[in-house]
mmCIF file with all atom_site columns, C-alpha atoms and ligand atoms in Angstrom:
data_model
loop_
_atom_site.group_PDB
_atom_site.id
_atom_site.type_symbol
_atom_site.label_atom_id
_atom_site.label_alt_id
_atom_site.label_comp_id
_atom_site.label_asym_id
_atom_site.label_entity_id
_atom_site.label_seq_id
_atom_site.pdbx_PDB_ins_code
_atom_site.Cartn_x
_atom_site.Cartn_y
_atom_site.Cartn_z
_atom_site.occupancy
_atom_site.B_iso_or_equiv
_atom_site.pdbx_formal_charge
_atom_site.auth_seq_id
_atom_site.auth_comp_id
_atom_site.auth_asym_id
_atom_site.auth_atom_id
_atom_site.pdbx_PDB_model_num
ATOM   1   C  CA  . UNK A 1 1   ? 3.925   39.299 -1.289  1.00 93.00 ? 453 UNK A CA  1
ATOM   2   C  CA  . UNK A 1 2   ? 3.402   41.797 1.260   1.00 95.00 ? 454 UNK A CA  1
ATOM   3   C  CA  . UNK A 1 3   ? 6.304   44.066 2.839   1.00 95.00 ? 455 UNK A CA  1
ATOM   4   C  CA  . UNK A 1 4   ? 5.505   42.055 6.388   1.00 97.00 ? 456 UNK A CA  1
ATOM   5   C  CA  . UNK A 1 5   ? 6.025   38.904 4.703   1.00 98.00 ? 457 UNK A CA  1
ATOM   6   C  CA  . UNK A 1 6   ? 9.723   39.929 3.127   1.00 98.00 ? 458 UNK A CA  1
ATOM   7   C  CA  . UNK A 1 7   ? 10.299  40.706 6.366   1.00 98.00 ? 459 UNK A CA  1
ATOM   8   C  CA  . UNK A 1 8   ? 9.359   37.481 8.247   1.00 98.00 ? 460 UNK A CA  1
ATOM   9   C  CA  . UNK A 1 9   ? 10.706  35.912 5.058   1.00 98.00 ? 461 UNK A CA  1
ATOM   10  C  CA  . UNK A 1 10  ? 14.557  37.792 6.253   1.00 98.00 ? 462 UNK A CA  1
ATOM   11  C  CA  . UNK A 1 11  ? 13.992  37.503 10.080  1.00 98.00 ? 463 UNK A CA  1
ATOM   12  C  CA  . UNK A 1 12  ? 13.646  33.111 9.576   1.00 98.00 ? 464 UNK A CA  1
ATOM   13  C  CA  . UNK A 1 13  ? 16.664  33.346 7.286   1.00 97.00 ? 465 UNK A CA  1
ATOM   14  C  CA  . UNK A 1 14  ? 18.410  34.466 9.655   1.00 98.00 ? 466 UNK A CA  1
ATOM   15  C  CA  . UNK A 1 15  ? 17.111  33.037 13.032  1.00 98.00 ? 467 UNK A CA  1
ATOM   16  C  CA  . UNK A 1 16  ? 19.742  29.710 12.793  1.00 97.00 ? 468 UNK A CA  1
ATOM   17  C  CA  . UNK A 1 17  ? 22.787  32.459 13.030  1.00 97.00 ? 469 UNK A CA  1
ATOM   18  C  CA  . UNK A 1 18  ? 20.919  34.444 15.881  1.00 97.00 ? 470 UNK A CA  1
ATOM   19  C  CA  . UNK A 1 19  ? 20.788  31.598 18.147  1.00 98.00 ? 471 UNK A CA  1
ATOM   20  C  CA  . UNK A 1 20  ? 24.247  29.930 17.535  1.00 97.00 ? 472 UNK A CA  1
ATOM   21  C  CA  . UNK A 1 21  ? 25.312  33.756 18.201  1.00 96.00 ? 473 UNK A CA  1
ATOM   22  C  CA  . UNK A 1 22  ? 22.598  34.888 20.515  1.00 96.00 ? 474 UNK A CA  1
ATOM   23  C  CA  . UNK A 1 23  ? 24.793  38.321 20.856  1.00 96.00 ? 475 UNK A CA  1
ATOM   24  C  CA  . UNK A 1 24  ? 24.336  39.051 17.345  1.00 97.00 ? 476 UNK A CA  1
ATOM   25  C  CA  . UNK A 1 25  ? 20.645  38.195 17.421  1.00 98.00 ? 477 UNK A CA  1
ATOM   26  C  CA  . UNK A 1 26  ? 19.583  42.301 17.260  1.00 98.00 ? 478 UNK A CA  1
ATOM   27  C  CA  . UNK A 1 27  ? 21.667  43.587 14.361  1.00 98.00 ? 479 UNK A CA  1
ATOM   28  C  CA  . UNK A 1 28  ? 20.837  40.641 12.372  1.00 98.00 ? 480 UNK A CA  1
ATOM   29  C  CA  . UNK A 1 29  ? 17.395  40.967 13.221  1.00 98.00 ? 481 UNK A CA  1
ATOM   30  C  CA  . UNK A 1 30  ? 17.804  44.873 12.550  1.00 98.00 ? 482 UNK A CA  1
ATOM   31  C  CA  . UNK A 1 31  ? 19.617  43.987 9.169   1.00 98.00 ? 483 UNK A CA  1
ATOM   32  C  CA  . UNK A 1 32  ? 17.109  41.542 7.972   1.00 98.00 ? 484 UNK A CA  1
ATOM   33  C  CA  . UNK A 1 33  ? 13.767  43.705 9.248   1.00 98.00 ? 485 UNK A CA  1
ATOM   34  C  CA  . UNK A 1 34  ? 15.442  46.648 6.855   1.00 98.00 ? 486 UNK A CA  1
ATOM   35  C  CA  . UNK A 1 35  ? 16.891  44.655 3.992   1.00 98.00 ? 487 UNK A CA  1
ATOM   36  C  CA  . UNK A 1 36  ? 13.290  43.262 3.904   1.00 98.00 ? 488 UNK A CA  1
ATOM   37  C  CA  . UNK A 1 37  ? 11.521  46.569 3.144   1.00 97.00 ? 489 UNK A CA  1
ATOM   38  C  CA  . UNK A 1 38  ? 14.539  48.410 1.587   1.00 97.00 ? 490 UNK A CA  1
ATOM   39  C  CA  . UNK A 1 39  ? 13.816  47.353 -2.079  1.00 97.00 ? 491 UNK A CA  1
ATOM   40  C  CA  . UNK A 1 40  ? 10.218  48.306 -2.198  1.00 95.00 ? 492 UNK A CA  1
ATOM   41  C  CA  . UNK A 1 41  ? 11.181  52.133 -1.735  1.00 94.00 ? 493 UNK A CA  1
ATOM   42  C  CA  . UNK A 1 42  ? 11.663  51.918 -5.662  1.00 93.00 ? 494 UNK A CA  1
ATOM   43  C  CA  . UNK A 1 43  ? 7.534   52.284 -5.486  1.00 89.00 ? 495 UNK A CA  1
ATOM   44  C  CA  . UNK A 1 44  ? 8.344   55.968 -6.239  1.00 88.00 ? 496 UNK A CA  1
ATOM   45  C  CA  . UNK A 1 45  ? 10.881  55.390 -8.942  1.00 91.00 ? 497 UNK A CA  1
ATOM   46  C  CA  . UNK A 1 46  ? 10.516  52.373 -11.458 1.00 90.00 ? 498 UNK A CA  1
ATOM   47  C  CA  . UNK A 1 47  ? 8.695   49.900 -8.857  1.00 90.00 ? 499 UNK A CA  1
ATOM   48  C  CA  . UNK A 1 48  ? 9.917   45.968 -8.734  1.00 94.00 ? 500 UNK A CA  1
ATOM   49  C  CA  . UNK A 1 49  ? 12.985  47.221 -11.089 1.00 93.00 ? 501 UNK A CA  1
ATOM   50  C  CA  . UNK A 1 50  ? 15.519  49.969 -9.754  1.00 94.00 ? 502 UNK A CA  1
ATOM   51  C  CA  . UNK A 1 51  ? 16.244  48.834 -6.331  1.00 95.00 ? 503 UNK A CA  1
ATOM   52  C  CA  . UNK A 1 52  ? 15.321  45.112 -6.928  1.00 96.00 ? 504 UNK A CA  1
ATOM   53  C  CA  . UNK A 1 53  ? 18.340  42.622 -7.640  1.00 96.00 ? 505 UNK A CA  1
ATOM   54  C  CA  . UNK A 1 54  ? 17.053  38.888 -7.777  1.00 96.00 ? 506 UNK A CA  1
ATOM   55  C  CA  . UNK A 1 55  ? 19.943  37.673 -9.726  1.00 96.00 ? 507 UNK A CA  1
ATOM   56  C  CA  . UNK A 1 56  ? 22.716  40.061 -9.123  1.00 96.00 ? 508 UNK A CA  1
ATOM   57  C  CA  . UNK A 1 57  ? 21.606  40.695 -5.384  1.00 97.00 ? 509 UNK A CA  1
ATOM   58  C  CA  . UNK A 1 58  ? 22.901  36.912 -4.980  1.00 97.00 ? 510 UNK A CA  1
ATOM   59  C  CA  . UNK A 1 59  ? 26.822  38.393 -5.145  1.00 97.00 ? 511 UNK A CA  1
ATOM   60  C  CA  . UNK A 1 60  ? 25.887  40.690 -2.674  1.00 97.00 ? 512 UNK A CA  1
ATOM   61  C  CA  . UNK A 1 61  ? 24.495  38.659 -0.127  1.00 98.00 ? 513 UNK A CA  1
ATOM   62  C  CA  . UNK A 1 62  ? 27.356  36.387 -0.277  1.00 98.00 ? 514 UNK A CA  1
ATOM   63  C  CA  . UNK A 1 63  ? 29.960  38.760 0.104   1.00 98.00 ? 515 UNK A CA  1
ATOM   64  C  CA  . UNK A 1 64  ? 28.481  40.361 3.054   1.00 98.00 ? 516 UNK A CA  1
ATOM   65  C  CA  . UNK A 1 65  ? 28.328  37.027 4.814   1.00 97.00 ? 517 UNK A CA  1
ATOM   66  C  CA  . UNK A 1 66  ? 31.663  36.027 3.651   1.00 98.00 ? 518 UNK A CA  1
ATOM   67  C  CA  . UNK A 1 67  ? 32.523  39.564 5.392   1.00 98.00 ? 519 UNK A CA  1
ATOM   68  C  CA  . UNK A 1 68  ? 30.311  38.529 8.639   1.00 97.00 ? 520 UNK A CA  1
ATOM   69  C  CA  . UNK A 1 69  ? 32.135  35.460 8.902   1.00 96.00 ? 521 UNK A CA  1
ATOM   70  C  CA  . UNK A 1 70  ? 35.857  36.563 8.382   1.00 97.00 ? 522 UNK A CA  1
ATOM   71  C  CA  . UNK A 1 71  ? 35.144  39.575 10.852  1.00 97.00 ? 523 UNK A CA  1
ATOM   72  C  CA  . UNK A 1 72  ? 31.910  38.632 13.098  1.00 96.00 ? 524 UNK A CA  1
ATOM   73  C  CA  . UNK A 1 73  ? 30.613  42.015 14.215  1.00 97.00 ? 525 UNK A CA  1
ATOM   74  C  CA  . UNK A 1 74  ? 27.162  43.836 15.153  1.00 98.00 ? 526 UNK A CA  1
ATOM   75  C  CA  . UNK A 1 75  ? 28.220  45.580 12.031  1.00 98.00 ? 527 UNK A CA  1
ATOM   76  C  CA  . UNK A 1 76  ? 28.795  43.308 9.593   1.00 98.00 ? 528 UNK A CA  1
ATOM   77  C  CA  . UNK A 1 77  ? 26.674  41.095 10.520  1.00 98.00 ? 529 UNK A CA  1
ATOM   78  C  CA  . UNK A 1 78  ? 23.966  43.206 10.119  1.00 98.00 ? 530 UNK A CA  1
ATOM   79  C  CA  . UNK A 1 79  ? 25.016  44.592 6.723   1.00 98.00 ? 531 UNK A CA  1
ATOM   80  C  CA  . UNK A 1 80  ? 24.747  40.841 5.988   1.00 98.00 ? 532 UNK A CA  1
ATOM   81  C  CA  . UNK A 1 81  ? 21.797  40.206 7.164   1.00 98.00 ? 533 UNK A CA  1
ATOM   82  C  CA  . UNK A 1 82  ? 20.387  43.326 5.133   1.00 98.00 ? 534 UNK A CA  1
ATOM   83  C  CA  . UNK A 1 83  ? 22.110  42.199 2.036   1.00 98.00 ? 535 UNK A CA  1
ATOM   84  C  CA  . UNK A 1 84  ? 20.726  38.483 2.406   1.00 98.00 ? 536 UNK A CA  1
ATOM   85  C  CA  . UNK A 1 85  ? 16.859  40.131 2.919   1.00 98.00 ? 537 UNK A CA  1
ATOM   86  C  CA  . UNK A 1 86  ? 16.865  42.599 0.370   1.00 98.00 ? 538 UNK A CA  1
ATOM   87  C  CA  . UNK A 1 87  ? 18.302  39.790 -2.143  1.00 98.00 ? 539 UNK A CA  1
ATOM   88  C  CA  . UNK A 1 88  ? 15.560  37.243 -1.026  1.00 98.00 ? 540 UNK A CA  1
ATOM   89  C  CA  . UNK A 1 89  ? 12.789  39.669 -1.100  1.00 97.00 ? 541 UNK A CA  1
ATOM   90  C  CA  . UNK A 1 90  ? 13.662  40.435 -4.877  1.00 97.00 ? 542 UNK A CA  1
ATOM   91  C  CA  . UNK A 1 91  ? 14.209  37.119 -5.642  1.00 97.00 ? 543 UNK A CA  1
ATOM   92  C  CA  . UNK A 1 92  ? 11.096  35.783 -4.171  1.00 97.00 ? 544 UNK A CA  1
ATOM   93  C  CA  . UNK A 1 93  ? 9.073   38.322 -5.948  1.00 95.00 ? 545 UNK A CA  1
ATOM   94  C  CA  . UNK A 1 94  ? 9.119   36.576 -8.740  1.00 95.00 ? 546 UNK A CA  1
ATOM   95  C  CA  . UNK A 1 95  ? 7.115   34.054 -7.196  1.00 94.00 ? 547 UNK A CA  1
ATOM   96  C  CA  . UNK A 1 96  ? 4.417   36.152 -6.559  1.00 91.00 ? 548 UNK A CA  1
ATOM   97  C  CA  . UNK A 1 97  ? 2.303   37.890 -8.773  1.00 87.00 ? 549 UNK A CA  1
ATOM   98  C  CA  . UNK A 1 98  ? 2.535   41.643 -10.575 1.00 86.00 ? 550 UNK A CA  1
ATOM   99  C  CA  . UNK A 1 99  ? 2.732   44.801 -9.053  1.00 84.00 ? 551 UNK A CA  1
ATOM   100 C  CA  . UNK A 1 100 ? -0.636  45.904 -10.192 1.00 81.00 ? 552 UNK A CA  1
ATOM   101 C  CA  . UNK A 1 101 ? -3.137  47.210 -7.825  1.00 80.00 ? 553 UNK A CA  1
ATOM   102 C  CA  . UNK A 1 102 ? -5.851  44.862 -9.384  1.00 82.00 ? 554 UNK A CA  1
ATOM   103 C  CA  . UNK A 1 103 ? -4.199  41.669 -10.412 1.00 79.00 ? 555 UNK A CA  1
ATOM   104 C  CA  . UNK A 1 104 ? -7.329  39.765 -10.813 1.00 78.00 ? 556 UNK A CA  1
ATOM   105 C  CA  . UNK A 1 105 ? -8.753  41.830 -13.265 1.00 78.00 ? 557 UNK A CA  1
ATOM   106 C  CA  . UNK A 1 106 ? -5.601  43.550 -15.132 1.00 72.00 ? 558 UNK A CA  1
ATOM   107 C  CA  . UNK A 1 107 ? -2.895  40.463 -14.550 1.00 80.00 ? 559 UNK A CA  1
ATOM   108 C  CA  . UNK A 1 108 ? 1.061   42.097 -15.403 1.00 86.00 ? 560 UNK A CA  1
ATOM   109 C  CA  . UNK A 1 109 ? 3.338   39.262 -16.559 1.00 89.00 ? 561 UNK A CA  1
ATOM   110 C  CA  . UNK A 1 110 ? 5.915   41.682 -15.068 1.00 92.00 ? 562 UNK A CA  1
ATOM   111 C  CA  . UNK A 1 111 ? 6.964   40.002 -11.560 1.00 93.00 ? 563 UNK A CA  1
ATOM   112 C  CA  . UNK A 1 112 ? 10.548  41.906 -11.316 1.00 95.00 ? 564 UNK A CA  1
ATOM   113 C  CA  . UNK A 1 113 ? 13.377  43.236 -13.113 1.00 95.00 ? 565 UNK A CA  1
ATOM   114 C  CA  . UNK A 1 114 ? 16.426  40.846 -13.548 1.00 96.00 ? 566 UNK A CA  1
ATOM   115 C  CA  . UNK A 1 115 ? 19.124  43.492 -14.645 1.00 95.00 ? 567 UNK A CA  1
ATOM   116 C  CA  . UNK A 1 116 ? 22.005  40.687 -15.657 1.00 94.00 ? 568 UNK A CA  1
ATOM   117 C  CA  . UNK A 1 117 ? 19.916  39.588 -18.351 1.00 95.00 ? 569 UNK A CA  1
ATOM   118 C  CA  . UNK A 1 118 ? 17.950  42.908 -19.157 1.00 95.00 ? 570 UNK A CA  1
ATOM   119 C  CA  . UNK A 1 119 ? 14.533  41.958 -19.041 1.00 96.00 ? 571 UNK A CA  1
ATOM   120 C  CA  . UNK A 1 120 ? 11.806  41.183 -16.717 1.00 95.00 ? 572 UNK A CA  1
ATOM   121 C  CA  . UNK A 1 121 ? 10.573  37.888 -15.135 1.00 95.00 ? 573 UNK A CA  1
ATOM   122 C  CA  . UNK A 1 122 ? 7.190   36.990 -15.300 1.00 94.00 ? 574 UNK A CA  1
ATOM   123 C  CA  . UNK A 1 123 ? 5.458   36.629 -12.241 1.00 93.00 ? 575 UNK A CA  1
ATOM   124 C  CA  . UNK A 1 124 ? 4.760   32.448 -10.981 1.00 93.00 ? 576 UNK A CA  1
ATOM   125 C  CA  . UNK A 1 125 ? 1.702   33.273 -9.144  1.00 92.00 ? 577 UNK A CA  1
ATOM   126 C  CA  . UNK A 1 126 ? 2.250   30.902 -6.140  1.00 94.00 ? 578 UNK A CA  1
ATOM   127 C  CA  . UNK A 1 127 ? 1.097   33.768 -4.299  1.00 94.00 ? 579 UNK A CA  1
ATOM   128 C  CA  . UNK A 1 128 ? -1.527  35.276 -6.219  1.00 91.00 ? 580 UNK A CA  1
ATOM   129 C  CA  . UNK A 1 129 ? -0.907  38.884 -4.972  1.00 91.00 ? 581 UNK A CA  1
ATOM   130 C  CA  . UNK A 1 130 ? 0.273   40.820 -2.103  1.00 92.00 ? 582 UNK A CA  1
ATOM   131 C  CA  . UNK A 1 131 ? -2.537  39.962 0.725   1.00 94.00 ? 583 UNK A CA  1
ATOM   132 C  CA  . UNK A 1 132 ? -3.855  37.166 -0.793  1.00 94.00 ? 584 UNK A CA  1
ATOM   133 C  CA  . UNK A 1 133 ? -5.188  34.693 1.772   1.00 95.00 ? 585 UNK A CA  1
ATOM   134 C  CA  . UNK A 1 134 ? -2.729  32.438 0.928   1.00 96.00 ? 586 UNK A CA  1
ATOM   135 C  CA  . UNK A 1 135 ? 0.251   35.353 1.725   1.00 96.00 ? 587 UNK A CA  1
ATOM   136 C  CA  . UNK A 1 136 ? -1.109  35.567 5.044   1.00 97.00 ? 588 UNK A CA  1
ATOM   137 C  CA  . UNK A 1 137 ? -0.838  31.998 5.791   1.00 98.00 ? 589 UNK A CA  1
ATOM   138 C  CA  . UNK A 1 138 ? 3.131   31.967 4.584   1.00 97.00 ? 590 UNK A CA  1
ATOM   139 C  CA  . UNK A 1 139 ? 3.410   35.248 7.039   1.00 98.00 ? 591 UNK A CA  1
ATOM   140 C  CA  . UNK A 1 140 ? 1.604   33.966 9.979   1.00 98.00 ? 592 UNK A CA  1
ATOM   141 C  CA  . UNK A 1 141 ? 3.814   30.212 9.484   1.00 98.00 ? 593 UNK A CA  1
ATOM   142 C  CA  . UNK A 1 142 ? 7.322   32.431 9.241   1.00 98.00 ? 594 UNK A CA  1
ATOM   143 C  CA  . UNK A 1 143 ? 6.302   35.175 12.140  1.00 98.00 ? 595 UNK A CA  1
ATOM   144 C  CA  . UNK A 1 144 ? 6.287   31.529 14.500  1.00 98.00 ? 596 UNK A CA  1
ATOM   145 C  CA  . UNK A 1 145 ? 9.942   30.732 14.377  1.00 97.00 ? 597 UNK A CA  1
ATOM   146 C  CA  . UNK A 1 146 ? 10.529  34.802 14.454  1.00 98.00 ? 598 UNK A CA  1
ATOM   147 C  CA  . UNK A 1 147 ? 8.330   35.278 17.078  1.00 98.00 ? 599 UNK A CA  1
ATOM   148 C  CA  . UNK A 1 148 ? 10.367  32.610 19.194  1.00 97.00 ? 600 UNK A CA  1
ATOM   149 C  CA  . UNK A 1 149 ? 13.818  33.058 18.216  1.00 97.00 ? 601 UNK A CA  1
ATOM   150 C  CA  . UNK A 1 150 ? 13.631  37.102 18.740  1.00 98.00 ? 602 UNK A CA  1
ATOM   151 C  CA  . UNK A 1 151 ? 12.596  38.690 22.196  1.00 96.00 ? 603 UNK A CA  1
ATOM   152 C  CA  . UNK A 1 152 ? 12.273  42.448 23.247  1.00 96.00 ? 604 UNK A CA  1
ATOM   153 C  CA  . UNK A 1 153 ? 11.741  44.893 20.683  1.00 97.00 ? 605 UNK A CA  1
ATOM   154 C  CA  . UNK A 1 154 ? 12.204  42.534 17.856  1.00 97.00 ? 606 UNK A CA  1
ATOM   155 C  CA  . UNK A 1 155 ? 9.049   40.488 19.175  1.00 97.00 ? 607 UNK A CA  1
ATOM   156 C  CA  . UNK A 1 156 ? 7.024   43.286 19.758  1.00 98.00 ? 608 UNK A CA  1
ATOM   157 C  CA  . UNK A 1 157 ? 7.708   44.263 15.906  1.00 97.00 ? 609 UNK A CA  1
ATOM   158 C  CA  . UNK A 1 158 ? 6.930   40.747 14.633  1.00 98.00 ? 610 UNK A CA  1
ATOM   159 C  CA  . UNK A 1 159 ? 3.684   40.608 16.267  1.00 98.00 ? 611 UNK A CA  1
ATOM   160 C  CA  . UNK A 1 160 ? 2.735   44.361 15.475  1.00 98.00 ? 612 UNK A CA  1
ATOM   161 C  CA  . UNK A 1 161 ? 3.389   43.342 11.511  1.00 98.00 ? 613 UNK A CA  1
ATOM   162 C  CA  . UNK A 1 162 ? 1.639   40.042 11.660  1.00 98.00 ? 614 UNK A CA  1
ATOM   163 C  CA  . UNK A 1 163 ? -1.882  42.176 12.441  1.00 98.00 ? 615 UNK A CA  1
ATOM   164 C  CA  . UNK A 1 164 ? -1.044  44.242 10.177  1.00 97.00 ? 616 UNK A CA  1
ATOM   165 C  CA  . UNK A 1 165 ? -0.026  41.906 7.684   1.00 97.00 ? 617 UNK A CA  1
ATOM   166 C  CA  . UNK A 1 166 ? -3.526  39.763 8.721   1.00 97.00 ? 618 UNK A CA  1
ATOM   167 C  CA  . UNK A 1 167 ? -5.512  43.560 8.656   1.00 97.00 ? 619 UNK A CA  1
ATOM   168 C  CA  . UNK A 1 168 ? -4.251  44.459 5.407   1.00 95.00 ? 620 UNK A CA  1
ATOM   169 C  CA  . UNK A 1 169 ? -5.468  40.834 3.908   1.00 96.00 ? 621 UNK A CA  1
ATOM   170 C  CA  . UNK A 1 170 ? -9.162  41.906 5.142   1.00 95.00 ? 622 UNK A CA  1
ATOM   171 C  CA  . UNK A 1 171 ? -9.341  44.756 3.782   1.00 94.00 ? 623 UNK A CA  1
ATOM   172 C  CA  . UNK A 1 172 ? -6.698  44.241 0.598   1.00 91.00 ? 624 UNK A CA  1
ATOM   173 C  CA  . UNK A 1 173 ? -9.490  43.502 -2.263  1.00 87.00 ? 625 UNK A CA  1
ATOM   174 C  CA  . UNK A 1 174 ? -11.451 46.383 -0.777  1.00 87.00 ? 626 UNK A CA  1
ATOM   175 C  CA  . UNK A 1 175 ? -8.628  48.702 -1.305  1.00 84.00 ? 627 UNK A CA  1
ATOM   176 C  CA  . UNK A 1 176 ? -9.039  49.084 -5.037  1.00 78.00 ? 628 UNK A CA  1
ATOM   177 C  CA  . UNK A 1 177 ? -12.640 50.365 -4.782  1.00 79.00 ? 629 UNK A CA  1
ATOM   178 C  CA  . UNK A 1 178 ? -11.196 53.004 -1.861  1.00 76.00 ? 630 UNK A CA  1
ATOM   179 C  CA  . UNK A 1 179 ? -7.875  53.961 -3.897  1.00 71.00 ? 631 UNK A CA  1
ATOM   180 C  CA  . UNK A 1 180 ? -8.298  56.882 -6.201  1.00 66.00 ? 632 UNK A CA  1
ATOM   181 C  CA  . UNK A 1 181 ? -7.229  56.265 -9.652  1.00 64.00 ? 633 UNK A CA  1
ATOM   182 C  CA  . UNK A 1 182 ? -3.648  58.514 -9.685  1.00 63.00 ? 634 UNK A CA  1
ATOM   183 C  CA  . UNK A 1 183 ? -2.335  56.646 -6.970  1.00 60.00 ? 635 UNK A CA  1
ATOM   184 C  CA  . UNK A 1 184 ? -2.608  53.343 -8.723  1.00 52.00 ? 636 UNK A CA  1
HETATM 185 ZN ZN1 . ZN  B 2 .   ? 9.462   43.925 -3.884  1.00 88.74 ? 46  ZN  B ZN1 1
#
């Protein structure tokens, strides 16, 4: 799935809290924009493994919202927020496909790393890969709700990433031709 998608994916998630608590609406949006892309910055260390947590990430998330909701703040309920995204995206990268550059012609079975059990979970496929047409259908259906539940800034972002998200699928089995070989 593609970063944008995460993040639409962590902005809907948490769009019921921002309107029963419209004054919270920015850090969760905030927290759930940066929890979304915060696990994928492991693309320079061991990618889909060191800062991905599908199964422990779960303990996480709820403890952070346990902390929201004890002590409602624009603090913790962002860290919330961010810990529900980040545990989501990892989780929901299993449902995807491999990290590969090229996963219809060199398929991983290597979706992401669950590090309770020690091993890796093999990739479902529902979404082929990250740009696949069918990736920018789930993005463009979650940045809806996101779009309308968030205004200011928060909208502006949502629509910026949805063209790019809908760019990136134009251009995304292109991109393998026009990426040298090191960076793959
Ligand atoms: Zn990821």
């Amino acid at each position: 799935m593609m970063a944008t998608t995460h993040v639409f994916v962590g902005l809907v998630l948490v769009a019921p809290v921002a309107v029963a608590a419209p004054d919270l609406a920015t850090p969760l949006a905030v927290g759930a924009i940066v929890g979304g892309l915060l696990p994928d910055v492991d693309l320079v260390l061991t990618h889909r493994k060191t800062f991905h947590f599908p199964v422990l990430g779960a303990a996480g998330a709820v403890s952070a919202a346990t902390l929201a909701a004890v002590a409602p703040s624009p603090f913790t309920a962002g860290i919330a927020a961010c810990a529900a995204s980040a545990w989501i995206h990892a989780a929901s990268d299993a449902l995807g496909g491999g990290p590969e550059m090229d996963p219809w012609t060199n398929p991983s079975d290597r979706a992401v790393y669950d590090h309770a059990r020690g091993r890796w979970i093999r990739p479902r496929r529902w979404i082929r890969y990250d740009g696949a047409p069918e990736d920018a259908l789930l993005a463009s259906a979650l940045a809806v709700p996101a779009f309308v539940v968030f205004s200011g800034p928060i909208r502006t972002v949502v629509a910026v990433a949805l063209a790019v998200s809908l760019g990136y699928t134009l251009v995304r089995r292109r991109l393998v031709e026009w990426t040298p070989e090191w960076l793959e």
